[in-house]
mmCIF file of C-alpha atoms in Angstrom:
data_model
loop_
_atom_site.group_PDB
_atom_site.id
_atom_site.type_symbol
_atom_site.label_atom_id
_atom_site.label_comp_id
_atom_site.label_asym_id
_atom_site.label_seq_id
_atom_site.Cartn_x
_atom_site.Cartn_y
_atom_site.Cartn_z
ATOM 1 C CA UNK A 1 -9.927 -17.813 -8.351
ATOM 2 C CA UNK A 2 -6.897 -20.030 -9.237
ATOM 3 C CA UNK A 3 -4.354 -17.255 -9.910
ATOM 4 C CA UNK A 4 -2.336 -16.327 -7.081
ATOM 5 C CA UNK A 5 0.290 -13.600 -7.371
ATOM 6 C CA UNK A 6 3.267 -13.776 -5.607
ATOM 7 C CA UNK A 7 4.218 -12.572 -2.498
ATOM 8 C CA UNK A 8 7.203 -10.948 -4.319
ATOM 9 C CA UNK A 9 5.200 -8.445 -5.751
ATOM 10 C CA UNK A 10 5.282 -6.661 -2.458
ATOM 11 C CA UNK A 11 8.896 -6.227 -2.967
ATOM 12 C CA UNK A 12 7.648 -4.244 -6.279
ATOM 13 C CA UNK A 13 5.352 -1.959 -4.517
ATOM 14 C CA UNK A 14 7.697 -1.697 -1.413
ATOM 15 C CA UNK A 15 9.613 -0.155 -3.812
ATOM 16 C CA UNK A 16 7.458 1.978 -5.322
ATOM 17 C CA UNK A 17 6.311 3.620 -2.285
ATOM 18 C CA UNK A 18 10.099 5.695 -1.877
ATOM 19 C CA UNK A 19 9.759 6.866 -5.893
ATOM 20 C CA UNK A 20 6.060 8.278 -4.984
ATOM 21 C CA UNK A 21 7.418 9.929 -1.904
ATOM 22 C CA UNK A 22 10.103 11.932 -3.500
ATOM 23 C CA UNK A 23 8.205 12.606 -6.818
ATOM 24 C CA UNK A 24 5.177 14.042 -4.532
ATOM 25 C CA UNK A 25 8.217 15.818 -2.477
ATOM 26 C CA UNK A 26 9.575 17.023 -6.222
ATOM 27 C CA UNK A 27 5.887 17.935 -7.349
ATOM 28 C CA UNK A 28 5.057 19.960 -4.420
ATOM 29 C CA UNK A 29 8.519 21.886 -3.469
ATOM 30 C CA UNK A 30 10.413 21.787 -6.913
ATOM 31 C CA UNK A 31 13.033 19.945 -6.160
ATOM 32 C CA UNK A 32 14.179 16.620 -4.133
ATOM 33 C CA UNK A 33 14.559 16.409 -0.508
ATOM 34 C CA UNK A 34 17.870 16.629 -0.401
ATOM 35 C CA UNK A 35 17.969 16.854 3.474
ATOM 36 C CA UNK A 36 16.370 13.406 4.004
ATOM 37 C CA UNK A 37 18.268 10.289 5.645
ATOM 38 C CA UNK A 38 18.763 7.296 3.767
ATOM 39 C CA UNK A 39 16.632 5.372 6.778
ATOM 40 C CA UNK A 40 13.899 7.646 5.778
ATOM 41 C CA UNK A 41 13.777 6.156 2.359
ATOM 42 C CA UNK A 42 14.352 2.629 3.831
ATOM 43 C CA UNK A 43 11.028 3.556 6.055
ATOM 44 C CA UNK A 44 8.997 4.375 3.307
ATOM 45 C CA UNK A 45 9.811 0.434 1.732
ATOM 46 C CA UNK A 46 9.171 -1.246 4.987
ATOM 47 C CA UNK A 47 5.789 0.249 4.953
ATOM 48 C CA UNK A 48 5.239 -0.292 1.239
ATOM 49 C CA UNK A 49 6.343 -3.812 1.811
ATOM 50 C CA UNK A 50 4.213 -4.084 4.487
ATOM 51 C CA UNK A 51 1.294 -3.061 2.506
ATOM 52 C CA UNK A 52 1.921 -4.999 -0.258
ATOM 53 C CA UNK A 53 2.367 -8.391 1.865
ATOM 54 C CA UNK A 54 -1.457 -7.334 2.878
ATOM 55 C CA UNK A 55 -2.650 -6.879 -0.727
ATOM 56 C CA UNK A 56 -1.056 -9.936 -1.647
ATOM 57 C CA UNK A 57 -2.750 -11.767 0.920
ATOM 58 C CA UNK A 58 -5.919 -10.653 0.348
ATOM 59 C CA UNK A 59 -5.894 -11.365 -3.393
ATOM 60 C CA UNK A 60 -4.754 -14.602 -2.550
ATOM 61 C CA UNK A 61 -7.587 -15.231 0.042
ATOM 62 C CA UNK A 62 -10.170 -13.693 -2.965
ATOM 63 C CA UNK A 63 -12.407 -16.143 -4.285
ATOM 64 C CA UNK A 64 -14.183 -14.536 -6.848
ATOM 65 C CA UNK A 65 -13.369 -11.836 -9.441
ATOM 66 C CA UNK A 66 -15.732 -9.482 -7.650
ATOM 67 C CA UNK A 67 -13.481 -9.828 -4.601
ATOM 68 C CA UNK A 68 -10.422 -9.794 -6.190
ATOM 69 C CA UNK A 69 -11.464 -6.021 -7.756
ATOM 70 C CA UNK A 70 -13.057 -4.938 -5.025
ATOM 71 C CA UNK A 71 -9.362 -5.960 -2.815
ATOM 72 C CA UNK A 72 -7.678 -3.746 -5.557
ATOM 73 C CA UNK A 73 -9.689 -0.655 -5.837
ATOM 74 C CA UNK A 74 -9.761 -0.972 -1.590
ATOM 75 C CA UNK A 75 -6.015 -0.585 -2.056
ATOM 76 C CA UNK A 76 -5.953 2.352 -4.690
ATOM 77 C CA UNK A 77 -8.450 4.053 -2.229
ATOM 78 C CA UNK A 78 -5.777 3.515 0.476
ATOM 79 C CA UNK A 79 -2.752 4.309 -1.418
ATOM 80 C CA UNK A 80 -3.103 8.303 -1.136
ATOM 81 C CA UNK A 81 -4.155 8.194 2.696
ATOM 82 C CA UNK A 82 -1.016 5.903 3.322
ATOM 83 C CA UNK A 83 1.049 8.142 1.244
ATOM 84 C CA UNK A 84 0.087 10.607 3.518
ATOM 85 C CA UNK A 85 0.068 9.306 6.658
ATOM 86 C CA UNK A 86 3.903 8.290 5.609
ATOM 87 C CA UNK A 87 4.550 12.209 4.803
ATOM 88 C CA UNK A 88 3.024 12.773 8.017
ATOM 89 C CA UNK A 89 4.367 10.364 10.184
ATOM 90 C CA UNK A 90 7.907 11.117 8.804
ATOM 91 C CA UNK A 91 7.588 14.143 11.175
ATOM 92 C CA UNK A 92 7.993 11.630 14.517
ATOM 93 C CA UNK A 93 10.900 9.199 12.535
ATOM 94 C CA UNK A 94 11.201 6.478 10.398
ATOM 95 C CA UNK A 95 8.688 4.066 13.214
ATOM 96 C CA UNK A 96 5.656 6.926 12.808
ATOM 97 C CA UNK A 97 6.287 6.297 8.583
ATOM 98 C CA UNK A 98 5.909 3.248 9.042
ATOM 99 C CA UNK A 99 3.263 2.927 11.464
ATOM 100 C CA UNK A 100 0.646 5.678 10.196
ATOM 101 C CA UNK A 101 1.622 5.360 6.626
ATOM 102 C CA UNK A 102 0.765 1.448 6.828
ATOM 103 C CA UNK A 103 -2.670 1.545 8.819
ATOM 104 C CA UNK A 104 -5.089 3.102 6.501
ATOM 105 C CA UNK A 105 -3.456 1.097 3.278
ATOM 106 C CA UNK A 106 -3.976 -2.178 5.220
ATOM 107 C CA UNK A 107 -7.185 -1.061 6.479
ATOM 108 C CA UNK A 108 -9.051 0.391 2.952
ATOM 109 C CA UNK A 109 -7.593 -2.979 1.626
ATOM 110 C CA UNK A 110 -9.067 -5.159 4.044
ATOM 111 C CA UNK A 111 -12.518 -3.207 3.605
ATOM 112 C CA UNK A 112 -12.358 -3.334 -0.054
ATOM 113 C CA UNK A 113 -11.799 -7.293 -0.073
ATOM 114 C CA UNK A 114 -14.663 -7.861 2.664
ATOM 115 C CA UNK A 115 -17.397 -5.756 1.056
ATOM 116 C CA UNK A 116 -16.344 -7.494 -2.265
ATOM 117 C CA UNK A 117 -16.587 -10.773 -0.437
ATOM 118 C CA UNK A 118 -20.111 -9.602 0.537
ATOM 119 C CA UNK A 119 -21.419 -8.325 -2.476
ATOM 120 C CA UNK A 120 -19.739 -10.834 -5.346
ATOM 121 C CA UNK A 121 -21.992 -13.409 -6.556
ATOM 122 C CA UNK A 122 -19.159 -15.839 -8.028
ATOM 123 C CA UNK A 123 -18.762 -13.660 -10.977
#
């Protein structure tokens, strides 16, 4: 493939990963967290960043369109399991949001561009 996005597009989803934290905080407790530290916030963009810089890289690294949707539905697979493990992680500090919100967004992405590496046929 000859399009490459940019590696600033991880600053978009870096930033979209605080907005789905407090609208699944808002969705599931009816209001914001009001209690929550700014460095919280900052945590969940480190790890969105962080998973964005690995979706960018992949779709950079994908050669053919079967890889480069493959890489993408690998990382809409591992959006809701980082999401989580962000929520989760929160509970030890802003280092365990980062850490177990980023591993299983990195990891369905990497799966997702391998077995679409595999399988593509240079369509």
């Amino acid at each position: 493939m000859d399009k490459k996005p940019s590696f600033l597009w991880a600053l978009v989803i870096g930033a979209v990963m605080p907005v789905l934290q407090l609208l699944l905080f808002a969705l599931r407790f009816n209001s914001i967290n009001s209690d929550s530290s700014p460095m919280d916030y900052v945590a969940f963009f480190a790890g969105g960043l962080l998973i964005g810089l690995a979706l960018i890289y992949f779709l950079r690294r994908a050669e053919t369109k079967g890889a480069y949707r493959a890489t993408i539905i690998g990382f809409a697979i591992g959006l809701p399991f980082s999401l989580l493990g962000m929520m989760l992680g929160g509970l030890i500090g802003p280092l365990g949001s980062i850490f177990l919100g980023i591993s299983p967004g990195i990891f369905a992405t990497l799966v997702g561009h391998y077995l679409g590496r595999s399988f593509s046929k240079g369509n």
